[in-house]
Coordinates of C-alpha atoms and ligand atoms in Angstrom, one line a residue:
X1 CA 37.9 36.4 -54.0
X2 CA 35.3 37.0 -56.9
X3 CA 32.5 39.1 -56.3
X4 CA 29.9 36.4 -57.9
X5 CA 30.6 33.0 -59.1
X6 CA 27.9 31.2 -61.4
X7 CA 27.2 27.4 -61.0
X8 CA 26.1 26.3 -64.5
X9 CA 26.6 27.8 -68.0
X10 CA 23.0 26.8 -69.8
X11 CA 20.7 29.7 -70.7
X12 CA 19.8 30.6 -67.0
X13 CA 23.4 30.9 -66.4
X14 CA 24.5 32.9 -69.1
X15 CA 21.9 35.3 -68.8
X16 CA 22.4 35.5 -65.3
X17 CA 26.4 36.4 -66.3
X18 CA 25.1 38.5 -69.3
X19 CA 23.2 40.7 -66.8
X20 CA 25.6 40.8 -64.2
X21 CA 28.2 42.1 -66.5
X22 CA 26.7 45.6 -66.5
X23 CA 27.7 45.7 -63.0
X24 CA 31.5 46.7 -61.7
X25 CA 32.4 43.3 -60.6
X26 CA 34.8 40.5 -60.7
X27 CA 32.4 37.6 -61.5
X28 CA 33.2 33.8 -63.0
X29 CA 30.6 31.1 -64.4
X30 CA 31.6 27.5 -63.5
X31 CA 30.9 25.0 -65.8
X32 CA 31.3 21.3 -65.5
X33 CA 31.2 20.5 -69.1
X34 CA 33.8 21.9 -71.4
X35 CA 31.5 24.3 -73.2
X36 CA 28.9 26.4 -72.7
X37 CA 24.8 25.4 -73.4
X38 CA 25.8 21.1 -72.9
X39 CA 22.9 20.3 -70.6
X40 CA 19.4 21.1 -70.7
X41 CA 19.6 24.5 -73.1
X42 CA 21.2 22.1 -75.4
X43 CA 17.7 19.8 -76.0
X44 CA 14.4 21.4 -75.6
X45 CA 11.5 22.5 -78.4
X46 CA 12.8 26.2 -78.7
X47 CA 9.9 27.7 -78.5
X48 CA 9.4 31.3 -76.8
X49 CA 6.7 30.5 -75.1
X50 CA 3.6 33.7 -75.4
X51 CA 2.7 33.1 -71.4
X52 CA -0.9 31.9 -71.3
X53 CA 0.2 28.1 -70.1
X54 CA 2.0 28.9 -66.5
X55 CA -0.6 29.4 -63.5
X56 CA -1.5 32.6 -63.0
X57 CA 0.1 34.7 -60.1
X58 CA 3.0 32.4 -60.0
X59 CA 6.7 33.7 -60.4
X60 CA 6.7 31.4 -64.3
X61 CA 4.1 33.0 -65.2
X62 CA 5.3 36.6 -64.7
X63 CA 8.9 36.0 -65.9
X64 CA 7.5 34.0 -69.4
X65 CA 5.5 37.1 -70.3
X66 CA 8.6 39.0 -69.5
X67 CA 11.3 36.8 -71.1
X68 CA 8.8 36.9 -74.4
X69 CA 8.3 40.3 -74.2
X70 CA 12.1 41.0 -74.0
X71 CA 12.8 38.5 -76.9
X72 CA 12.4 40.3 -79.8
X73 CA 14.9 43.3 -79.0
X74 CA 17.3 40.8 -77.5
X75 CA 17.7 39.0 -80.6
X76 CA 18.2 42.5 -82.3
X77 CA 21.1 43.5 -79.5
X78 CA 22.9 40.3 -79.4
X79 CA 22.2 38.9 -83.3
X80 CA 20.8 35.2 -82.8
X81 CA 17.8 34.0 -85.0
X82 CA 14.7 34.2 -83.8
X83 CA 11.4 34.3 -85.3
X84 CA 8.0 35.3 -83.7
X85 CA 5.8 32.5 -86.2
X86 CA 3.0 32.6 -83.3
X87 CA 1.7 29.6 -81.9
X88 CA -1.9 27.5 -81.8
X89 CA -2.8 25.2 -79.1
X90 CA -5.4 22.8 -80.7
X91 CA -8.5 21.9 -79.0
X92 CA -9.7 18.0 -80.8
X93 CA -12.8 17.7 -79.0
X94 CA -16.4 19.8 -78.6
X95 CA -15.9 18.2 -74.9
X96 CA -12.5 20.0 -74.3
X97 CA -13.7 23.4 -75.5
X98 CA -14.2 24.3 -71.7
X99 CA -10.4 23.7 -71.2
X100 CA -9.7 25.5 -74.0
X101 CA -11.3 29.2 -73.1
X102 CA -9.7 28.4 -69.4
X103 CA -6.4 28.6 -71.1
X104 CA -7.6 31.7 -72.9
X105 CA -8.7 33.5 -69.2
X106 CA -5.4 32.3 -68.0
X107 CA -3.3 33.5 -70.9
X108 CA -5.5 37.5 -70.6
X109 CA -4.7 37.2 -67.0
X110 CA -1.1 36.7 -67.3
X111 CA -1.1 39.8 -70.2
X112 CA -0.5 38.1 -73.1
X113 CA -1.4 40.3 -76.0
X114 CA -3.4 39.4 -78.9
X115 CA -5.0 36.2 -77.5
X116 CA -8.2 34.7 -79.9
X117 CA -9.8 31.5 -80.1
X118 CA -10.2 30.8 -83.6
X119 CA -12.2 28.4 -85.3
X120 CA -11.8 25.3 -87.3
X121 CA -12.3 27.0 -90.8
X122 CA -9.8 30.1 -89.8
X123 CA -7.4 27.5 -88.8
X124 CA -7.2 25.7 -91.7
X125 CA -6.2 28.4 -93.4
X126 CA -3.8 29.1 -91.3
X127 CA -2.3 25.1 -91.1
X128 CA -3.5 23.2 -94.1
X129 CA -2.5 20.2 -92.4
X130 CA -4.3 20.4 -89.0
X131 CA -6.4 16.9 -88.1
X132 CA -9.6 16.5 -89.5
X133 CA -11.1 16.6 -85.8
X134 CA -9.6 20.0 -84.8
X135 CA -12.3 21.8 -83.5
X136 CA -10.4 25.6 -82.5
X137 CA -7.6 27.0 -81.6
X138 CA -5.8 29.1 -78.8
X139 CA -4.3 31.7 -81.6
X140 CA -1.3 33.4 -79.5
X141 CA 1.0 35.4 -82.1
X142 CA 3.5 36.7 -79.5
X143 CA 4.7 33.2 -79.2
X144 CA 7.7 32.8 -81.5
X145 CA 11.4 30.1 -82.0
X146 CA 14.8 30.8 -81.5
X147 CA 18.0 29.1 -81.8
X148 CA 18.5 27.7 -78.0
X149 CA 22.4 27.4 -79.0
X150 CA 22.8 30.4 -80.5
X151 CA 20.6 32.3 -77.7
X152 CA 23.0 30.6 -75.1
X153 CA 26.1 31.5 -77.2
X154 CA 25.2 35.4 -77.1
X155 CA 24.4 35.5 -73.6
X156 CA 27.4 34.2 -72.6
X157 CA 29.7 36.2 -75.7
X158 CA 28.4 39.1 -74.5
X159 CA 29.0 38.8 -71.1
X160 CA 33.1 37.9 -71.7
X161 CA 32.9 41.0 -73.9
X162 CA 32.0 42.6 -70.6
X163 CA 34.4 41.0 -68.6
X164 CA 32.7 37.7 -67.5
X165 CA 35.4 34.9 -67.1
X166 CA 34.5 31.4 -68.4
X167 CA 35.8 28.2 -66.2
X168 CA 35.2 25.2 -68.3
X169 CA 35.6 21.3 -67.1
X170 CA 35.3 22.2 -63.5
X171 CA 32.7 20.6 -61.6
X172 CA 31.6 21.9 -57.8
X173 CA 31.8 19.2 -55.9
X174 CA 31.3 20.9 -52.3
X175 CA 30.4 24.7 -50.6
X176 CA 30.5 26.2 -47.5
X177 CA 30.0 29.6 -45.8
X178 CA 33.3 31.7 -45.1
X179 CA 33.4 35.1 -43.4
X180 CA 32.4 37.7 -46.4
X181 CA 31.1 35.0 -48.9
X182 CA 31.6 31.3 -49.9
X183 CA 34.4 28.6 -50.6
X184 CA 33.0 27.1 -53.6
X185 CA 35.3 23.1 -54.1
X186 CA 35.6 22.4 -57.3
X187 CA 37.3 19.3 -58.9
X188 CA 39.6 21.6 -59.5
X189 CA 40.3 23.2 -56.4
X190 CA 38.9 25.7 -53.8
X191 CA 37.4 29.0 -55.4
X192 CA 35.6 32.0 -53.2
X193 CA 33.0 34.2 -54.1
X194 CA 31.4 37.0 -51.9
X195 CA 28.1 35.8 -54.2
X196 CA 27.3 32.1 -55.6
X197 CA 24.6 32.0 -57.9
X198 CA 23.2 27.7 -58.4
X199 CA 22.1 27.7 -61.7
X200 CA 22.4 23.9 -62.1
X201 CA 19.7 23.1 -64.4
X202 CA 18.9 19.2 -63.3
X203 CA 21.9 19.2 -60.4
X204 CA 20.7 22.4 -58.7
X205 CA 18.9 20.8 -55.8
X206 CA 22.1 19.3 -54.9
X207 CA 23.6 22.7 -54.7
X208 CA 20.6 24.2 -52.8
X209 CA 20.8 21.4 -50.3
X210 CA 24.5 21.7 -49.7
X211 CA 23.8 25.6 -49.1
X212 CA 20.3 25.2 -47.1
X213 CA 20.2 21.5 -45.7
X214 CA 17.2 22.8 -43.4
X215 CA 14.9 23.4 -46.7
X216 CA 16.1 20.2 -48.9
X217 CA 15.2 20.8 -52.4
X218 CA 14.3 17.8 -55.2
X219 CA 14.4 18.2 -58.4
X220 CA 13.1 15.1 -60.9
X221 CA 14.8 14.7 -64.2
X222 CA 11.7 15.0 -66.7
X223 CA 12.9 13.5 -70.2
X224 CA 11.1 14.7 -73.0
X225 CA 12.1 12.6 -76.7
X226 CA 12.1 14.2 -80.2
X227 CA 12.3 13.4 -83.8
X228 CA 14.2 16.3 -86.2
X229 CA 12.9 16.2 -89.7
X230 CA 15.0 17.1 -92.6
X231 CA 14.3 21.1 -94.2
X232 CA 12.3 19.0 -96.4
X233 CA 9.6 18.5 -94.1
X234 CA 10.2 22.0 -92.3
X235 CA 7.0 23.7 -94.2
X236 CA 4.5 21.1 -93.0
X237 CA 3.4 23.3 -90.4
X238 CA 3.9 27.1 -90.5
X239 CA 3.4 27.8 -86.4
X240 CA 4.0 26.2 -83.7
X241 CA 1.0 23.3 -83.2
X242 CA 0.2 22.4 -79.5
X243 CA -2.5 19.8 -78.6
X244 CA -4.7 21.0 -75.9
X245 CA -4.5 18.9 -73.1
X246 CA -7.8 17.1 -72.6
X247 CA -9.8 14.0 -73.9
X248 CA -6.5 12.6 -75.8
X249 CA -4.0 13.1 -72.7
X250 CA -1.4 15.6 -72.6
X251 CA -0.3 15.7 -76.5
X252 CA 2.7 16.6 -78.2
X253 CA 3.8 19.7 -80.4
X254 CA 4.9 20.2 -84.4
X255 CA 6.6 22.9 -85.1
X256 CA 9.0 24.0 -87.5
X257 CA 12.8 25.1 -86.3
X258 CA 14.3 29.1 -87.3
X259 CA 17.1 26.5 -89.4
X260 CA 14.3 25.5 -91.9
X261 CA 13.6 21.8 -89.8
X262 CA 10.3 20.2 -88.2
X263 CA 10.7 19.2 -84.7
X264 CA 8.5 16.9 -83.0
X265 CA 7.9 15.8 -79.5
X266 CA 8.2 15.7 -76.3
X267 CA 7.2 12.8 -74.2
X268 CA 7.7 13.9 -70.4
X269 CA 8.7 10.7 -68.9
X270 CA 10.3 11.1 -64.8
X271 CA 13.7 9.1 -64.7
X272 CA 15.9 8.9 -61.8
X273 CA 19.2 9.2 -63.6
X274 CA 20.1 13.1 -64.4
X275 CA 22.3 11.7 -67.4
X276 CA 19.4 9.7 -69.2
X277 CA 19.2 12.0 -72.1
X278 CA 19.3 8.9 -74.9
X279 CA 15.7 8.4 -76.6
X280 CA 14.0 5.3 -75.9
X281 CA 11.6 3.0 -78.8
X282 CA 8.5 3.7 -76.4
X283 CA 8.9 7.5 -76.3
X284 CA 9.6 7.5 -80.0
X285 CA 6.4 5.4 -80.4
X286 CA 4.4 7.7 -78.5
X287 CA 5.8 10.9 -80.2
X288 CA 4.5 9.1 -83.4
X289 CA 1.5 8.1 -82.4
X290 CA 0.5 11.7 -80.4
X291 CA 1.4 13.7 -83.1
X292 CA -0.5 12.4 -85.5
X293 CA -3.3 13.5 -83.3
X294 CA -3.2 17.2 -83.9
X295 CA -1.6 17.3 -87.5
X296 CA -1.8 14.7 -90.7
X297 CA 0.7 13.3 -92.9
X298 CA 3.7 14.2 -90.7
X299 CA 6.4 13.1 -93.0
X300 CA 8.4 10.8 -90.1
X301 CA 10.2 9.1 -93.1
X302 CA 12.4 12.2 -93.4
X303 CA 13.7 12.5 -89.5
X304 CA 17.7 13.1 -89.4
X305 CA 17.8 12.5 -85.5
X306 CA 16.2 11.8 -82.6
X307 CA 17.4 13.7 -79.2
X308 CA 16.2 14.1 -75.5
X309 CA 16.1 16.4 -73.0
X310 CA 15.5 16.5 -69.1
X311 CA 13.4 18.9 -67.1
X312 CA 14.5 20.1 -63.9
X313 CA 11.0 19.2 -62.8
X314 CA 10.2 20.6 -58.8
X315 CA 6.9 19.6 -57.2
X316 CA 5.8 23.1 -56.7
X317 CA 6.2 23.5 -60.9
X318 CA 7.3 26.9 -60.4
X319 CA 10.8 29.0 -60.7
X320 CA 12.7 28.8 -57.6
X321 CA 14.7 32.1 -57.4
X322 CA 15.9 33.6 -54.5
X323 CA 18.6 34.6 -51.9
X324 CA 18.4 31.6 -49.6
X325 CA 21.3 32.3 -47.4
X326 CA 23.2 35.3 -47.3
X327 CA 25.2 35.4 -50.5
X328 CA 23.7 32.3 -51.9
X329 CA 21.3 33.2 -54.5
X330 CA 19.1 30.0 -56.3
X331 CA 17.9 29.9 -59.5
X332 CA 16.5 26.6 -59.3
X333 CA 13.7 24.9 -60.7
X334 CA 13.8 25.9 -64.5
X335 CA 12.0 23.8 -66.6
X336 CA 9.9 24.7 -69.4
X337 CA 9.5 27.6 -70.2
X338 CA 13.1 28.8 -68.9
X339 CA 14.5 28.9 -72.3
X340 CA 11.5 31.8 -72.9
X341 CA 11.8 33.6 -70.0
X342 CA 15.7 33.3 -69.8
X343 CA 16.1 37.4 -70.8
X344 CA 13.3 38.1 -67.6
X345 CA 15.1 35.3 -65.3
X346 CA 18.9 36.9 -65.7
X347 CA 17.2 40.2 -65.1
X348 CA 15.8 38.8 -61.7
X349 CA 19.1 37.2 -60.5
X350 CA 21.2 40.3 -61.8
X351 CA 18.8 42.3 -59.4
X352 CA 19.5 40.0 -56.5
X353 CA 22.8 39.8 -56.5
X354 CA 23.2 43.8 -57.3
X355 CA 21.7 44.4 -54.4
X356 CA 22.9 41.9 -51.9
X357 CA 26.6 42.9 -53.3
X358 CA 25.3 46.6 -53.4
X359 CA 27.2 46.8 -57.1
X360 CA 27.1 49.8 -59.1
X361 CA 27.1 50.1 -63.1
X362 CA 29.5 50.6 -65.4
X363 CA 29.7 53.3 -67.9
X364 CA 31.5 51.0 -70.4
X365 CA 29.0 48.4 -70.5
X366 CA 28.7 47.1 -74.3
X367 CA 25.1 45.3 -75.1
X368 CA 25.6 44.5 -78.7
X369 CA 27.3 41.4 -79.8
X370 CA 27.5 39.7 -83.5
X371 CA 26.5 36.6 -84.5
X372 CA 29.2 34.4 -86.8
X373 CA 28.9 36.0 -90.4
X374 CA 27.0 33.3 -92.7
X375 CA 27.9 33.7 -96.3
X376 CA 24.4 32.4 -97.0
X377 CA 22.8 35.9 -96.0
X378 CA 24.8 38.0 -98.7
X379 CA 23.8 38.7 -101.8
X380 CA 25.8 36.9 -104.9
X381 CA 28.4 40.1 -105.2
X382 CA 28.7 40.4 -101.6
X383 CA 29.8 37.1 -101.0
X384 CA 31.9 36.9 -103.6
X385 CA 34.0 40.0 -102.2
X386 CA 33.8 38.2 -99.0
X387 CA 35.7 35.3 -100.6
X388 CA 38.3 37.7 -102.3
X389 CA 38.9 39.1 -99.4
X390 CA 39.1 35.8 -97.0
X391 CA 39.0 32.5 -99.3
X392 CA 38.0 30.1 -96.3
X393 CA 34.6 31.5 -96.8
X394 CA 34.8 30.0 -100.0
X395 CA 35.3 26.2 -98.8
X396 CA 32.1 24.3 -97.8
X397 CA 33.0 22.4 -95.4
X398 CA 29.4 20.6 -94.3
X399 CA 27.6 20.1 -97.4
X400 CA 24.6 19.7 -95.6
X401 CA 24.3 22.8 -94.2
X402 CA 26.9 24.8 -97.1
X403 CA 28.8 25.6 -93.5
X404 CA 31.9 27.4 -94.4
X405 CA 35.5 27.2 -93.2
X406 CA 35.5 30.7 -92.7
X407 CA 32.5 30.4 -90.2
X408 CA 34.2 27.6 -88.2
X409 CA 37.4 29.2 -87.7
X410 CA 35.3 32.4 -86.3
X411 CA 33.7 29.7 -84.1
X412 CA 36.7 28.5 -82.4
X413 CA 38.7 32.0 -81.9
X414 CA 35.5 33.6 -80.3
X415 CA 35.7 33.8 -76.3
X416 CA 34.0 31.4 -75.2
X417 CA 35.0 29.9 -78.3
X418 CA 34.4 25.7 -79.5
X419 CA 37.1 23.4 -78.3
X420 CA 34.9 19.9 -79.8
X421 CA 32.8 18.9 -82.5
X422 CA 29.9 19.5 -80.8
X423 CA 31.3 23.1 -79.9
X424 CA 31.7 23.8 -83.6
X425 CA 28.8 21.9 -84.4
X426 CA 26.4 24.1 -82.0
X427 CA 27.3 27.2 -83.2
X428 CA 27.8 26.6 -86.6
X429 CA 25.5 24.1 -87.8
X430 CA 28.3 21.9 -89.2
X431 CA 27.4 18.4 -88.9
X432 CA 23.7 19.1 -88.2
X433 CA 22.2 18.6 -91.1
X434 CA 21.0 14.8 -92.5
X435 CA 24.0 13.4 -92.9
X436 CA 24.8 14.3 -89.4
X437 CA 28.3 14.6 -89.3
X438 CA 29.4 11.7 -91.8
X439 CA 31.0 13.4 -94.3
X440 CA 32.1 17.0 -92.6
X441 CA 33.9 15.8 -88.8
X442 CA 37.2 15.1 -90.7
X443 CA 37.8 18.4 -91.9
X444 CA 36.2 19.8 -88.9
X445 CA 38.8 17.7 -86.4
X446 CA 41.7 18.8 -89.7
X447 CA 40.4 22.9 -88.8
X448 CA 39.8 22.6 -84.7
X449 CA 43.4 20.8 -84.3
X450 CA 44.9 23.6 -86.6
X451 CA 43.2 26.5 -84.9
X452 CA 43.6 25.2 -81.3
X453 CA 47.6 23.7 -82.2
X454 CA 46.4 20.4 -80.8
X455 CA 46.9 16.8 -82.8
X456 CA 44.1 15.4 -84.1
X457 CA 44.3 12.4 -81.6
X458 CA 43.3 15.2 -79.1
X459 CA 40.0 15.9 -80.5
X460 CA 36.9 15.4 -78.7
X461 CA 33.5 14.8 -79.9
X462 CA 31.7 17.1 -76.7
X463 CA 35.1 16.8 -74.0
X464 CA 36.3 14.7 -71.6
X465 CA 36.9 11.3 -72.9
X466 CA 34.9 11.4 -76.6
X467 CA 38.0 11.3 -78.2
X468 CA 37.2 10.4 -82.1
X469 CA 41.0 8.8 -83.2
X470 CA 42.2 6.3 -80.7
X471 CA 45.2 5.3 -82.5
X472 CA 46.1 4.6 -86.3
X473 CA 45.9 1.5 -88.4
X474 CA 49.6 1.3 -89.1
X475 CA 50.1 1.4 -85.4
X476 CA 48.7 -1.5 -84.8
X477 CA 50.3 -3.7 -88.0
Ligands
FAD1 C1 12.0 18.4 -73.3 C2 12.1 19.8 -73.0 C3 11.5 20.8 -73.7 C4 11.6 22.1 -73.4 N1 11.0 23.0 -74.2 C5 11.1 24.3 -73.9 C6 10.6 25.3 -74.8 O1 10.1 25.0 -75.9 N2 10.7 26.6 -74.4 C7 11.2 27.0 -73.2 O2 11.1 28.2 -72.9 N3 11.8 26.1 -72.4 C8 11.8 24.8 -72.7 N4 12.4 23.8 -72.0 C9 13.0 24.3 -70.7 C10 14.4 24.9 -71.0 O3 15.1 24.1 -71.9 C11 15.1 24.9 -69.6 O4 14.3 25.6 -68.7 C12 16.5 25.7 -69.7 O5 17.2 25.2 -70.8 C13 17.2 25.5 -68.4 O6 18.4 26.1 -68.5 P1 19.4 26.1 -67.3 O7 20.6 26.9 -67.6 O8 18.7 26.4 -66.0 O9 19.9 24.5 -67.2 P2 21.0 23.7 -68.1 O10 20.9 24.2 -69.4 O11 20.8 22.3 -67.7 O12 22.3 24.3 -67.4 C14 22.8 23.9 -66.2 C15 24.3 23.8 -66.3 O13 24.9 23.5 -65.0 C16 26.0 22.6 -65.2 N5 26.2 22.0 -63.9 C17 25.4 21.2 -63.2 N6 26.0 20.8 -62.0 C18 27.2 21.4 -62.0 C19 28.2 21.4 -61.0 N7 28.2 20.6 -59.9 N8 29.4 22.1 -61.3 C20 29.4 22.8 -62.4 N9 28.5 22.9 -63.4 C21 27.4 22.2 -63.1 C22 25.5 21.7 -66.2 O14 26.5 20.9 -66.8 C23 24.7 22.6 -67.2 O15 25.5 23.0 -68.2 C24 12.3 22.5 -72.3 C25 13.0 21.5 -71.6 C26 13.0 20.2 -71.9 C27 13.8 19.2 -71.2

């Protein structure tokens, strides 16, 4: 019997696992994708969110100052990029100004530091691109990006470091109570935990009613559609632009990624199939047409992808965390901004569960963890020893990105480590750059089928059936 299993490897899994690993326990994170970070940590804006949006006194609220607050020195510890670029929430309209110093109130109330409304000539200054009809600005400079992969990835590396064991392809399909803990079913077969911990992103209602059928749960899927913009286009803004809502509806963001790219979007449309996460023409249109509102001359031309996301939307809009049965703890309900408060939200569950399980902690608990070495860092001499010393940091494999063969092999033997193209792709950055894979997923398939002692055939693009080669010409002469 494990002490704690964990339903769900996104960010609120992994930091739940991350911070349960400094505990002396036996604990596994169930995962029904074959990776970690593959549903909603995988799509979202990236944006570490300062604290001033989320209702004061509610439990968002308290965790996003928190999980911002924590940010800095956990990018430090566990070596993922990060950048605190501050962010402005532009108000368009005299009329919405009102709205605009609520958000301000709000934002002091939930103690966020540094909070100013600026003014139109300050912000162009600070954005020469903002709309002629800005007006002021919520100035927030705690609020920063970071990599949502490779925030995920350190969580969960860290937490195998400390002992955390990763089940992959495994989706629960059933619980029930058992004397001392739960029987968790899984596709494949019955596991027990003295501790189950839903973090299920989009799914975790169905979890929460399976456990608490007396208190049904419902989570909306909440899809939110993007356009990436080459590096090109990644200096057009210089924070993160946020439209007030107000006259002009709810608005969408510009801001630029810590890889050098300009992200635009969301749209927040409900759908009623958790597995919608393709982009539609009419949320594209209305990512063009919104953004335009807040910032000029958005250079669409150069966009390299479009992508989108689901929000495990609740009516209550808050975090749903909490022991609802006895060994059953939720951590339900994380939409945006879970991806900023992920650091304060493992904290909380970690807390839980210590003390439902009354664990104790260990002496040999390690917090550091590097990142994948990227020749791109070193100076000229540096990397050349680098290469002397192990030529596959020499090779380019995505052009795109000047990705390294070195870096992809690191990427496959870490623990958890990729097993796909997306795997490699996620943690490495190989294939995401504007050709998108075209020219780099042969040699990536020639390096994951030589590291993993798999044929190529076996390959997947992201698991289960995306298999790339599906037979060979000659076969079929
Ligand atoms: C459009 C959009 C924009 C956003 N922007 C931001 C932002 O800028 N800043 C911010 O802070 N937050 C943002 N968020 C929110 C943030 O992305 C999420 O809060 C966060 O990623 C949720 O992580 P999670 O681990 O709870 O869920 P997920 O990442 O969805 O992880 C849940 C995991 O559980 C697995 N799972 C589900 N059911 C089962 C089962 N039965 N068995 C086994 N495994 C299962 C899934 O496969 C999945 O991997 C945004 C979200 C969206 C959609």
């Amino acid at each position: 019997m494990y002490d704690s299993i964990i339903i769900g490897a996104g960010v609120s899994g992994c930091a739940c696992a991350r911070e349960l690993s400094r505990y002396s326990a036996n604990i596994l994170v169930v995962e029904k994708e074959e990776d970690v970070c593959c549903g909603t940590s995988k799509a979202n804006s990236a944006i570490v969110h300062a604290g001033y949006d989320a209702a004061h006194g509610s439990l968002m609220a308290r965790l996003n100052v928190e999980g911002s607050r924590r940010m800095p020195a956990l990018a430090k510890e566990l070596d993922f990029a990060y950048e605190q670029c501050g962010s402005l929430v532009v108000c368009l309209s005299e009329e919405d100004r009102p709205a605009l110093e609520k958000l301000y109130e709000n934002g002091v109330a939930n103690g966020v530091e540094g909070l100013r409304i600026i003014e139109r000539d300050e912000l162009v200054l600070m954005e020469p691109n903002i709309a002629d009809s800005a007006v002021a600005a919520l100035w927030a400079p705690t609020g920063g990006i970071v990599c949502p992969f490779g925030l995920t990835f350190a969580l969960a590396e860290n937490a195998a470091k400390n002992g955390v064991a990763f089940r992959f392809d495994t989706k629960v399909t059933g619980l029930h109570p058992i004397k001392g803990g739960w029987a968790v079913e899984t596709d494949g077969g019955t596991l027990e935990a003295r501790c189950i911990v839903n973090a299920a992103g989009v799914y975790a209602d169905t979890l929460h009613n399976l456990a608490d059928a007396a208190h049904p749960m419902k989570i909306t899927a909440r899809r939110g559609d993007y356009f990436l913009l080459d590096h090109t286009a990644g200096q057009h803004v210089r924070h993160t632009v946020f439209q007030l809502p107000g006259k002009y509806g709810k608005g969408v963001l510009v801001t630029p990624t810590v890889h050098g790219n300009l992200l635009v979007g969301p749209t927040a449309i409900d759908v009623d199939d958790k597995e919608a996460t393709a982009t539609t023409a009419a949320g594209l249109d209305e990512v063009r047409t919104k953004s335009g509102l807040a910032v000029k001359d958005i250079p669409l031309r150069q966009t390299i992808t479009s992508f989108a996301g689901l929000r495990a939307h609740e009516a209550r809009h808050d975090f749903f965390i909490g022991e609802i049965a006895p060994g059953f703890v939720d951590c339900a309900a994380i939409e945006s901004p879970g991806l900023s408060s992920a650091p304060a939200i493992g904290a909380m569950v970690a807390g839980i569960v210590r003390d439902s399980l009354h664990l104790k902690e260990k002496a040999d608990f390690d917090p550091t963890r590097k990142g994948i070495l990227d020749p791109k860092t070193l100076d000229f001499a540096a990397r050349a020893e680098l290469i002397r010393q192990n030529p596959a940091y020499g090779q380019i494999i995505c052009r795109c990105e000047s990705v390294t063969e070195g870096e992809i092999i690191d990427a496959i033997r870490r623990t958890p480590g990729a097993r796909s193209l997306d795997g490699v792709k996620r943690r490495t950055r190989a294939g995401m750059g504007r050709c998108q894979a075209g020219f780099c997923s042969p040699r990536v398939m020639e390096i994951l089928s030589r590291e993993l002692g798999v044929d190529q055939s076996e390959i997947t693009k992201s698991g289960g059936g995306s298999k790339i080669i599906v037979g060979t010409n000659k076969d079929t002469l």
